[in-house]
PDB file of C-alpha atoms and ligand atoms in Angstrom:
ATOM      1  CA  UNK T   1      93.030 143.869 149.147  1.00  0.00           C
ATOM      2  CA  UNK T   2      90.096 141.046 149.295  1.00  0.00           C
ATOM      3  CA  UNK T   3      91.251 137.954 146.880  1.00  0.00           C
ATOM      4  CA  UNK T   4      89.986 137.392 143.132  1.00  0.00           C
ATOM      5  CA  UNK T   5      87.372 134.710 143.607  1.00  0.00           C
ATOM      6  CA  UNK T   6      87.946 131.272 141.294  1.00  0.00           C
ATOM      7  CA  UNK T   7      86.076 130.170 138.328  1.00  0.00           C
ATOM      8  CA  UNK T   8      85.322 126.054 138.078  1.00  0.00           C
ATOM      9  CA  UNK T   9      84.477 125.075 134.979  1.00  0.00           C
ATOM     10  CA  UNK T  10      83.717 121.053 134.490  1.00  0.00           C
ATOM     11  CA  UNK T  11      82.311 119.580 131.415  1.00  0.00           C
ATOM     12  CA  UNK T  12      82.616 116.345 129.009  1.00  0.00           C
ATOM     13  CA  UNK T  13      85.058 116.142 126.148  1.00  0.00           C
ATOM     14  CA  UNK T  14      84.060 118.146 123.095  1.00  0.00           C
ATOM     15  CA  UNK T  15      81.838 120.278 125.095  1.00  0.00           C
ATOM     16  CA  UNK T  16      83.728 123.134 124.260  1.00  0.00           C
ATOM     17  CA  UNK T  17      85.297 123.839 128.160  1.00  0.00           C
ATOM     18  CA  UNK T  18      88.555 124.231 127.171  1.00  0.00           C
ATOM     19  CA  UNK T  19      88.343 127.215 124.170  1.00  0.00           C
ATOM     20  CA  UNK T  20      85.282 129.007 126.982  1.00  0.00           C
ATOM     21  CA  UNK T  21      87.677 128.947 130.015  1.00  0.00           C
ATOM     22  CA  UNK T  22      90.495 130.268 128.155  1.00  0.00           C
ATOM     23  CA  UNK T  23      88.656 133.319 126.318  1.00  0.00           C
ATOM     24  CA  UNK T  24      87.187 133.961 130.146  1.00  0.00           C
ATOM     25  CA  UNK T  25      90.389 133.806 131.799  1.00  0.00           C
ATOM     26  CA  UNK T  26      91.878 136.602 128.957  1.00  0.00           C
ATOM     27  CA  UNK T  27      88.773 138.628 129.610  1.00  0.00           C
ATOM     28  CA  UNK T  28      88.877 139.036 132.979  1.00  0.00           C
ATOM     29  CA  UNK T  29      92.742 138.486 133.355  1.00  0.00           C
ATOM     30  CA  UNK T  30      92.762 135.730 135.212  1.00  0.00           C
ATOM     31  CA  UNK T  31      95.487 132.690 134.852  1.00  0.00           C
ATOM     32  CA  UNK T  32      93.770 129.716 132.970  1.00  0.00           C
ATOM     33  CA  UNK T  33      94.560 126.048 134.509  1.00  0.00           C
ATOM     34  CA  UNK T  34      93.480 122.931 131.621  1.00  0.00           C
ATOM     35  CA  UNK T  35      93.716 120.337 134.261  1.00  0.00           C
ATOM     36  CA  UNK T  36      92.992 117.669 131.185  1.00  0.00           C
ATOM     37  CA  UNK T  37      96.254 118.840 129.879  1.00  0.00           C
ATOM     38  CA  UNK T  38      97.901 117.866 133.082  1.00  0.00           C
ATOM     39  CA  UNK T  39      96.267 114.069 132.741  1.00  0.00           C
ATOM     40  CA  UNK T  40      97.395 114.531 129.399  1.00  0.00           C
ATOM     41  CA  UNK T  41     101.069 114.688 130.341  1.00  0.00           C
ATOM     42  CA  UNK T  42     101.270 111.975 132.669  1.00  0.00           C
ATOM     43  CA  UNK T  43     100.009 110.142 129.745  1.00  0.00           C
ATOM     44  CA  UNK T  44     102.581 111.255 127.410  1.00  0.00           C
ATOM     45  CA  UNK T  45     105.421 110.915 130.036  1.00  0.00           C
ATOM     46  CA  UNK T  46     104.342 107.398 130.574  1.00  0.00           C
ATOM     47  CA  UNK T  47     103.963 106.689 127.091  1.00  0.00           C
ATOM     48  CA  UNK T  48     107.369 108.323 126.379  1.00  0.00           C
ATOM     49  CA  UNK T  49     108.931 105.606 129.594  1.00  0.00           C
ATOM     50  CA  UNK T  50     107.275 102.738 128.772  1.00  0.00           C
ATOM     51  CA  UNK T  51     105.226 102.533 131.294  1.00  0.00           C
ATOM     52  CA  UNK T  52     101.964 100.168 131.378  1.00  0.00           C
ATOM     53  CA  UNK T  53      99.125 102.193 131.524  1.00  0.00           C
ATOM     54  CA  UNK T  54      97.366  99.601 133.668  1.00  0.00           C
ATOM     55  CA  UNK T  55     100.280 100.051 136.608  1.00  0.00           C
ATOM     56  CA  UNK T  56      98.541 102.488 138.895  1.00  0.00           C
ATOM     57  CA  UNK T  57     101.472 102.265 141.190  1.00  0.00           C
ATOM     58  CA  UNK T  58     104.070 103.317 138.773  1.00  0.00           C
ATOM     59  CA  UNK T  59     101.568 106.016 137.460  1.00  0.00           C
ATOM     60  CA  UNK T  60     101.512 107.531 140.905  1.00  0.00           C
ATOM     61  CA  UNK T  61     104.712 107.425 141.334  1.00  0.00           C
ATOM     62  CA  UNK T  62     105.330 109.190 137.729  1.00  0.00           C
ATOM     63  CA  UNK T  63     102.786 111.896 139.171  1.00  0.00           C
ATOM     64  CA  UNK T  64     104.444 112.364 142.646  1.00  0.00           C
ATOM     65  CA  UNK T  65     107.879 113.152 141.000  1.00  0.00           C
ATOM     66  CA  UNK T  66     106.259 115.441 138.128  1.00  0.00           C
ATOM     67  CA  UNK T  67     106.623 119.299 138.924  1.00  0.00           C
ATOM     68  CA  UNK T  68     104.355 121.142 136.680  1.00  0.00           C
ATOM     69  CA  UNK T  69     104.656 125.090 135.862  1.00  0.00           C
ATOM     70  CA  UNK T  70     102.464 126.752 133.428  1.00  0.00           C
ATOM     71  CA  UNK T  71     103.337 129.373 131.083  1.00  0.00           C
ATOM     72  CA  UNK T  72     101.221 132.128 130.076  1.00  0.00           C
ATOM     73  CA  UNK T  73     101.253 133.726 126.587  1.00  0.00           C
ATOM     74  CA  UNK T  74      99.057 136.888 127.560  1.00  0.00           C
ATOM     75  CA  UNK T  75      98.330 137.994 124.022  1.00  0.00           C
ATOM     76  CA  UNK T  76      96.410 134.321 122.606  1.00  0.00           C
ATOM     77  CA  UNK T  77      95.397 133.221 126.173  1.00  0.00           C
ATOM     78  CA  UNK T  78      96.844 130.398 125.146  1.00  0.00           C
ATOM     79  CA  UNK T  79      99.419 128.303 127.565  1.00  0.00           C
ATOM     80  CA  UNK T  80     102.186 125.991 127.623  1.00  0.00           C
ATOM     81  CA  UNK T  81     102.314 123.220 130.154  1.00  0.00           C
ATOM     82  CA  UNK T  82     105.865 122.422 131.221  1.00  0.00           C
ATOM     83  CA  UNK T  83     106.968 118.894 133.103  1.00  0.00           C
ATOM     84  CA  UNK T  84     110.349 119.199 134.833  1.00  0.00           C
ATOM     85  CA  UNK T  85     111.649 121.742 132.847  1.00  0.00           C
ATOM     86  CA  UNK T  86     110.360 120.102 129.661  1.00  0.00           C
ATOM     87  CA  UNK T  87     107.876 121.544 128.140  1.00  0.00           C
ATOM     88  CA  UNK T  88     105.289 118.475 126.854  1.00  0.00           C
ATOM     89  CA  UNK T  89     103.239 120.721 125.093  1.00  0.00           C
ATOM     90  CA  UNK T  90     103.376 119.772 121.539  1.00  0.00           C
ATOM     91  CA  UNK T  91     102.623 115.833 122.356  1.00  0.00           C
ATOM     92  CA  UNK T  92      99.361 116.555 124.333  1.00  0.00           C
ATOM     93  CA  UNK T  93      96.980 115.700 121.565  1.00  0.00           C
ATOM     94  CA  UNK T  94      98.578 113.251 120.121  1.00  0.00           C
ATOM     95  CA  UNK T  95      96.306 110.016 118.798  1.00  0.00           C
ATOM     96  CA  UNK T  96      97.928 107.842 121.617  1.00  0.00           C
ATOM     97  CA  UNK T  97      98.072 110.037 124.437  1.00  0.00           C
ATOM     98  CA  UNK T  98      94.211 110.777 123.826  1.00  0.00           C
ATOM     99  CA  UNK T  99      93.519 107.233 123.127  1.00  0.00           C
ATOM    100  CA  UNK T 100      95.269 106.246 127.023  1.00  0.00           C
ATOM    101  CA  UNK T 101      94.758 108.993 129.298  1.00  0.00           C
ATOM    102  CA  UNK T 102      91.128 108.284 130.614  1.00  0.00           C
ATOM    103  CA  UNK T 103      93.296 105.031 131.806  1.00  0.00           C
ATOM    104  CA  UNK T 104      95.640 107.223 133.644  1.00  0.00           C
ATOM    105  CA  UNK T 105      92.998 109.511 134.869  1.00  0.00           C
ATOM    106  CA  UNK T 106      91.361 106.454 136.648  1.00  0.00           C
ATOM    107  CA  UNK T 107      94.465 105.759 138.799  1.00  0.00           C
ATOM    108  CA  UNK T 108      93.264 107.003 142.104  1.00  0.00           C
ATOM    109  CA  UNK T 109      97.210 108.322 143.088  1.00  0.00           C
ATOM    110  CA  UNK T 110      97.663 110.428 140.107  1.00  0.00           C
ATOM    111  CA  UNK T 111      94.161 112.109 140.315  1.00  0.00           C
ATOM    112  CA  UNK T 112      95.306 112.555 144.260  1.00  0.00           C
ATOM    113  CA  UNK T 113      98.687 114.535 143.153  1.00  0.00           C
ATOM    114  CA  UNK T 114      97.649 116.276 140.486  1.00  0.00           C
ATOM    115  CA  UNK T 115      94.476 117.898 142.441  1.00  0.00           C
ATOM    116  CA  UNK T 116      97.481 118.772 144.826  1.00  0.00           C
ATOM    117  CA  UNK T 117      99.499 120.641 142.566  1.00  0.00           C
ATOM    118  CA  UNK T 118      95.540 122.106 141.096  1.00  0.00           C
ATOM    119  CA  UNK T 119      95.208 123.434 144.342  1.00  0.00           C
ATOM    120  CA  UNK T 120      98.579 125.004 144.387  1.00  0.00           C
ATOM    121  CA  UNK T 121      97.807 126.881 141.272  1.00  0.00           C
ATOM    122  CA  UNK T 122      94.338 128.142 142.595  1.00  0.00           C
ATOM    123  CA  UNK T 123      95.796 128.924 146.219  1.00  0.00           C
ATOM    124  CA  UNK T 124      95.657 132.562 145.640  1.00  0.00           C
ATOM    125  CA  UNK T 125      92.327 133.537 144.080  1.00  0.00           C
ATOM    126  CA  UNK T 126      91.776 134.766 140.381  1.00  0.00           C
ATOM    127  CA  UNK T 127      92.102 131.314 138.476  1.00  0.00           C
ATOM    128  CA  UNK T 128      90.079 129.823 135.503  1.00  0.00           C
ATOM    129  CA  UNK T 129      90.171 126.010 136.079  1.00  0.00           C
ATOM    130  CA  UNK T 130      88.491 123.351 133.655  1.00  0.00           C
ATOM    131  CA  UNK T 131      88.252 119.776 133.622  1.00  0.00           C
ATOM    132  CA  UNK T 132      86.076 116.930 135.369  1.00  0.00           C
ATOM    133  CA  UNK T 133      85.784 117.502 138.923  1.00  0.00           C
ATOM    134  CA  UNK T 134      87.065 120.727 139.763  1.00  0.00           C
ATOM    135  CA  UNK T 135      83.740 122.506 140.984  1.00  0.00           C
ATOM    136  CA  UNK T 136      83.388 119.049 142.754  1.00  0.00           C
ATOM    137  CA  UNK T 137      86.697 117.971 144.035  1.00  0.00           C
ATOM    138  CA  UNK T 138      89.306 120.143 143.869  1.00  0.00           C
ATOM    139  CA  UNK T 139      87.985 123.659 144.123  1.00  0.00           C
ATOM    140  CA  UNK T 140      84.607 122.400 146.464  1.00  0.00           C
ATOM    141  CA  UNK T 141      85.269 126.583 147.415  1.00  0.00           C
ATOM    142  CA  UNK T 142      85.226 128.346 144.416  1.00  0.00           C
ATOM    143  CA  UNK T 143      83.350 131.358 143.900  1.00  0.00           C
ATOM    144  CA  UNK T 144      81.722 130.387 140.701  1.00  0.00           C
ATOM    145  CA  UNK T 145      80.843 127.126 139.391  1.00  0.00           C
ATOM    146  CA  UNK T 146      79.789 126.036 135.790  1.00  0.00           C
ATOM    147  CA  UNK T 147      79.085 122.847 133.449  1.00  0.00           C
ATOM    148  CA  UNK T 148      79.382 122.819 129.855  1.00  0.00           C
ATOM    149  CA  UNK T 149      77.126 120.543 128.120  1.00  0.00           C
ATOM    150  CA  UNK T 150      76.509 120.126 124.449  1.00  0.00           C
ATOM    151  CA  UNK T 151      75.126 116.937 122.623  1.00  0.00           C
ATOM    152  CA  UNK T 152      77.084 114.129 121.068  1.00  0.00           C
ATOM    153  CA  UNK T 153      77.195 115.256 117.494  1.00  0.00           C
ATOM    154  CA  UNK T 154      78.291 118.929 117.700  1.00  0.00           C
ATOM    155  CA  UNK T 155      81.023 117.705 120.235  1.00  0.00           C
ATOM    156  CA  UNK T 156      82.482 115.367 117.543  1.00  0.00           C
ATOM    157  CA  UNK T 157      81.956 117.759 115.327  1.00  0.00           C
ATOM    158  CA  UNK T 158      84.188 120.369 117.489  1.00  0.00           C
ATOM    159  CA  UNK T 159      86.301 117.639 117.873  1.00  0.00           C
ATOM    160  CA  UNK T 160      87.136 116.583 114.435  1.00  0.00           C
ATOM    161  CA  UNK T 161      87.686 120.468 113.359  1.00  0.00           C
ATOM    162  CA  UNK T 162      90.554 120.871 115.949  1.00  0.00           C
ATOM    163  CA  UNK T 163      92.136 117.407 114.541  1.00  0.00           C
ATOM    164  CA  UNK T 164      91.582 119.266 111.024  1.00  0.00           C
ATOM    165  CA  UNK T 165      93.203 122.501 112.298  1.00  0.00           C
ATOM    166  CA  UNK T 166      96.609 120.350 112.877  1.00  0.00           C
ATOM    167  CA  UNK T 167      96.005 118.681 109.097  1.00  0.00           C
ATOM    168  CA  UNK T 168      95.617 115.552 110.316  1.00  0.00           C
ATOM    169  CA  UNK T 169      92.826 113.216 108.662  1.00  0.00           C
ATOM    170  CA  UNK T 170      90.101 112.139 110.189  1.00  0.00           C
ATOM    171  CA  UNK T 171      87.991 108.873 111.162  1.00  0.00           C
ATOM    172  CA  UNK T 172      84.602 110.208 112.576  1.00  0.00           C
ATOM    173  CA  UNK T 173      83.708 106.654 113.431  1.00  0.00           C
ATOM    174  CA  UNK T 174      86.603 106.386 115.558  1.00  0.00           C
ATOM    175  CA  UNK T 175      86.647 110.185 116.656  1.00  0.00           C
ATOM    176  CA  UNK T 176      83.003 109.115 118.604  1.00  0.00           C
ATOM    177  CA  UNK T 177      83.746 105.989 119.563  1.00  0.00           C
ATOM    178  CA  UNK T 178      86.676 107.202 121.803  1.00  0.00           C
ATOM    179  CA  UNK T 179      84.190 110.490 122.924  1.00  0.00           C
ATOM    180  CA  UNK T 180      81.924 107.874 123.987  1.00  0.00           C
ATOM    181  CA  UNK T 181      84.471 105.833 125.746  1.00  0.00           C
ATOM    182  CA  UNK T 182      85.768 108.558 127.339  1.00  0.00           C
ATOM    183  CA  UNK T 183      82.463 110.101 128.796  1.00  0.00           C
ATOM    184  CA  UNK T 184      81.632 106.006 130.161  1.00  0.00           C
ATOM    185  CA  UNK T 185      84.671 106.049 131.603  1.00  0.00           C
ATOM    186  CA  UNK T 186      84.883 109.902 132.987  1.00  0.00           C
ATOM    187  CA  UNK T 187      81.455 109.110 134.761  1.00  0.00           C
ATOM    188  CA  UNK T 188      81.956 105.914 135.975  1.00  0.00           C
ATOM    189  CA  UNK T 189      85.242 106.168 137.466  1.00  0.00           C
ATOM    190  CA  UNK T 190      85.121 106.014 142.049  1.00  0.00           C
ATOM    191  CA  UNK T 191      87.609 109.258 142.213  1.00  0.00           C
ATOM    192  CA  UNK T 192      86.441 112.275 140.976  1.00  0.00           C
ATOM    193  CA  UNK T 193      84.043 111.395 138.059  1.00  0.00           C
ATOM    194  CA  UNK T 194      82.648 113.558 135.608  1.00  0.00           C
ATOM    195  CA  UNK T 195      79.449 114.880 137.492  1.00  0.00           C
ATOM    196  CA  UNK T 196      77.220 118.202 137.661  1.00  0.00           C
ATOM    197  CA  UNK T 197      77.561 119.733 141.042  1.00  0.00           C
ATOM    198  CA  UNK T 198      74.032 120.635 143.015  1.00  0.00           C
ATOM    199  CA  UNK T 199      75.798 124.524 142.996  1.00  0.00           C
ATOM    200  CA  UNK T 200      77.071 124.475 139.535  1.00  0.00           C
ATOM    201  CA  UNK T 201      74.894 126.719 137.076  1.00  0.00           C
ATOM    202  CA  UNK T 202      74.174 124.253 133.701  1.00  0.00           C
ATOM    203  CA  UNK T 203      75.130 126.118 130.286  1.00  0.00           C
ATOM    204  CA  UNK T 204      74.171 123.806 127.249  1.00  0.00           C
ATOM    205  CA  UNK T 205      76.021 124.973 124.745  1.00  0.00           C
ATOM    206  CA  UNK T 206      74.217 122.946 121.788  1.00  0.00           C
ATOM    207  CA  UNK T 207      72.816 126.175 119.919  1.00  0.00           C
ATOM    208  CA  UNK T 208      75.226 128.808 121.480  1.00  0.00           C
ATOM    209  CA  UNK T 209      78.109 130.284 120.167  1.00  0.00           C
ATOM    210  CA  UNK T 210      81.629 130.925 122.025  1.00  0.00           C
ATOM    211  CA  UNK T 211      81.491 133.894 122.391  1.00  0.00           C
ATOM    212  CA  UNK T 212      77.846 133.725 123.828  1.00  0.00           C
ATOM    213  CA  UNK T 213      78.782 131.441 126.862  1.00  0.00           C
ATOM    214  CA  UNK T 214      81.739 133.366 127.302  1.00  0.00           C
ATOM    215  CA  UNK T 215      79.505 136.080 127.469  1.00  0.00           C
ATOM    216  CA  UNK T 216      76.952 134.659 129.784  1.00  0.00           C
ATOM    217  CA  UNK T 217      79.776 133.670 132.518  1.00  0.00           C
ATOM    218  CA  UNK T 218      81.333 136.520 132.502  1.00  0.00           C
ATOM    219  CA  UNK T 219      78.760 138.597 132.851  1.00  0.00           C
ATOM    220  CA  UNK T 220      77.502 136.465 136.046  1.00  0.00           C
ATOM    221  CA  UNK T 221      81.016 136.784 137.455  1.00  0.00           C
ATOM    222  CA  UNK T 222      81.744 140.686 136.922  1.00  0.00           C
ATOM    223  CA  UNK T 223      80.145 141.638 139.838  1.00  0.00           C
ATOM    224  CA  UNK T 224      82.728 139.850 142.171  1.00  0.00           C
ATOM    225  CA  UNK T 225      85.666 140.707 139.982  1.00  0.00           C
ATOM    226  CA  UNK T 226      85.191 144.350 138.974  1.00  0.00           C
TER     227      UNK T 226
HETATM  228  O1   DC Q 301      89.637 117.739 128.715  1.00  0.00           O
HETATM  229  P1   DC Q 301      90.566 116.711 128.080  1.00  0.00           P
HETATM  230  O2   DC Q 301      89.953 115.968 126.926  1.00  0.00           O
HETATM  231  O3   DC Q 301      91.885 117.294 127.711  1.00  0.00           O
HETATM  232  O4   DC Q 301      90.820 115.641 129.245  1.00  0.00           O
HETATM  233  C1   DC Q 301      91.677 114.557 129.051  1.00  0.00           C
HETATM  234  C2   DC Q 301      91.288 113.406 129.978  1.00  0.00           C
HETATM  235  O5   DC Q 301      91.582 113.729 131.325  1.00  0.00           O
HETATM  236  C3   DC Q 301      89.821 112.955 129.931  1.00  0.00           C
HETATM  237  O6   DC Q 301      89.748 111.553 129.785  1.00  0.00           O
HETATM  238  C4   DC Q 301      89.276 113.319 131.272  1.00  0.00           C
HETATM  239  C5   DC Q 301      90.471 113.445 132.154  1.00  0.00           C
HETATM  240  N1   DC Q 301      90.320 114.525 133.115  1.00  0.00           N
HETATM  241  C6   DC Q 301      89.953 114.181 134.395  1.00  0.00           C
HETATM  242  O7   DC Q 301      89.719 113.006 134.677  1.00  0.00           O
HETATM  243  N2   DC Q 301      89.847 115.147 135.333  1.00  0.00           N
HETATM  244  C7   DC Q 301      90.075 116.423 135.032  1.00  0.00           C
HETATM  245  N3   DC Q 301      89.981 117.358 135.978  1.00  0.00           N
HETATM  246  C8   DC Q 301      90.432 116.798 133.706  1.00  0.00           C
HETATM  247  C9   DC Q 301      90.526 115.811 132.767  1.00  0.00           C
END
């Protein structure tokens, strides 16, 4: 039996990525990887040890020892990212792990094991991965290749409606001020920065809906998967 090819899907923050690669993975059954959920957790772990987020030494070293599984709830999509046999889900959004993980994502060693244990996930075909640099880094060999784009206002506005949906209250101000930071620093950064591939296809998802780029990708991939 030939092997299900792998979907890359790379984009900024807000763009919407994370809600298209899921609602692709369910509709073509493949396993959905949120790689900015695994930067996430090194943030939180760190957070949780006390470690200084400017010690890219003891960052790597927090990476290297992390074993991360990923648990799929079939009927949302959704999935729960689990640490060591903890599962760090609930904490991955919070205001200070958002607020410090493009500093953990800059530390060259953690960005080295964690496209390790991407790989691992991806090793056997049939995987939706999102993030920064997967089309260009970590899966250079996947079968399909896309990058989300929208503009700066509907991605805070995406933004500030998932913050509503866990009835938190919200500074817009703030909300782009760290969605600006955090593209800066996602582009600028010497490993793996936020970057369209030459062999990615573009989708600018300004004045689409969801379900229309969900649409669109999997209806360019079908004819690999079916
Ligand atoms: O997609 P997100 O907002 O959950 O990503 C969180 C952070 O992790 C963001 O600052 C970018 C970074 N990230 C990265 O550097 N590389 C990835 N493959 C995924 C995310």
């Amino acid at each position: 039996m030939s092997r299900l090819p792998n979907i890359a899907i790379d984009g900024p923050a807000g763009s919407g990525k994370s809600t298209v690669a899921r609602a692709v993975a369910q509709r073509l059954g493949f396993l959905y990887v949120d790689t900015g959920a695994m930067y996430r957790a090194i943030t939180y772990l760190a957070l949780k040890q006390q470690i200084d987020l400017d010690n890219q030494e003891a960052l790597g070293a927090l990476a290297k020892g992390t074993r991360f599984s990923i648990v799929h709830f079939s009927q949302s999509g959704s999935i729960s990212i689990w640490c060591n046999g903890e599962d760090v889900t609930p904490y991955l959004r919070n205001w200070d792990v958002t607020g410090g993980v493009s500093r953990v994502a800059e530390a060259a060693e953690v960005r080295c094991y964690l496209v390790r244990s991407q790989r691992v996930f991806a090793r056997s075909g049939g995987v939706v991965m999102e993030g920064r640099d997967i089309g260009t880094v970590v899966l250079p060999d996947a079968e399909f290749k896309f990058f989300l784009t929208a503009d700066l206002e509907t991605r805070i506005k995406r933004r500030a409606l998932e913050h509503c949906g866990d009835g938190r209250s919200i500074d817009t101000e703030e909300l782009r001020r760290q969605l600006v930071h955090r593209d800066e620093t996602d582009s600028n950064r010497t490993v793996g920065p936020l970057k369209i591939g030459s062999d990615a296809i573009v989708i600018d998802g300004t004045r689409l809906t969801v379900d229309d780029t969900v649409d669109r990708i999997v209806t360019l991939c079908q004819g690999r998967v079916a």
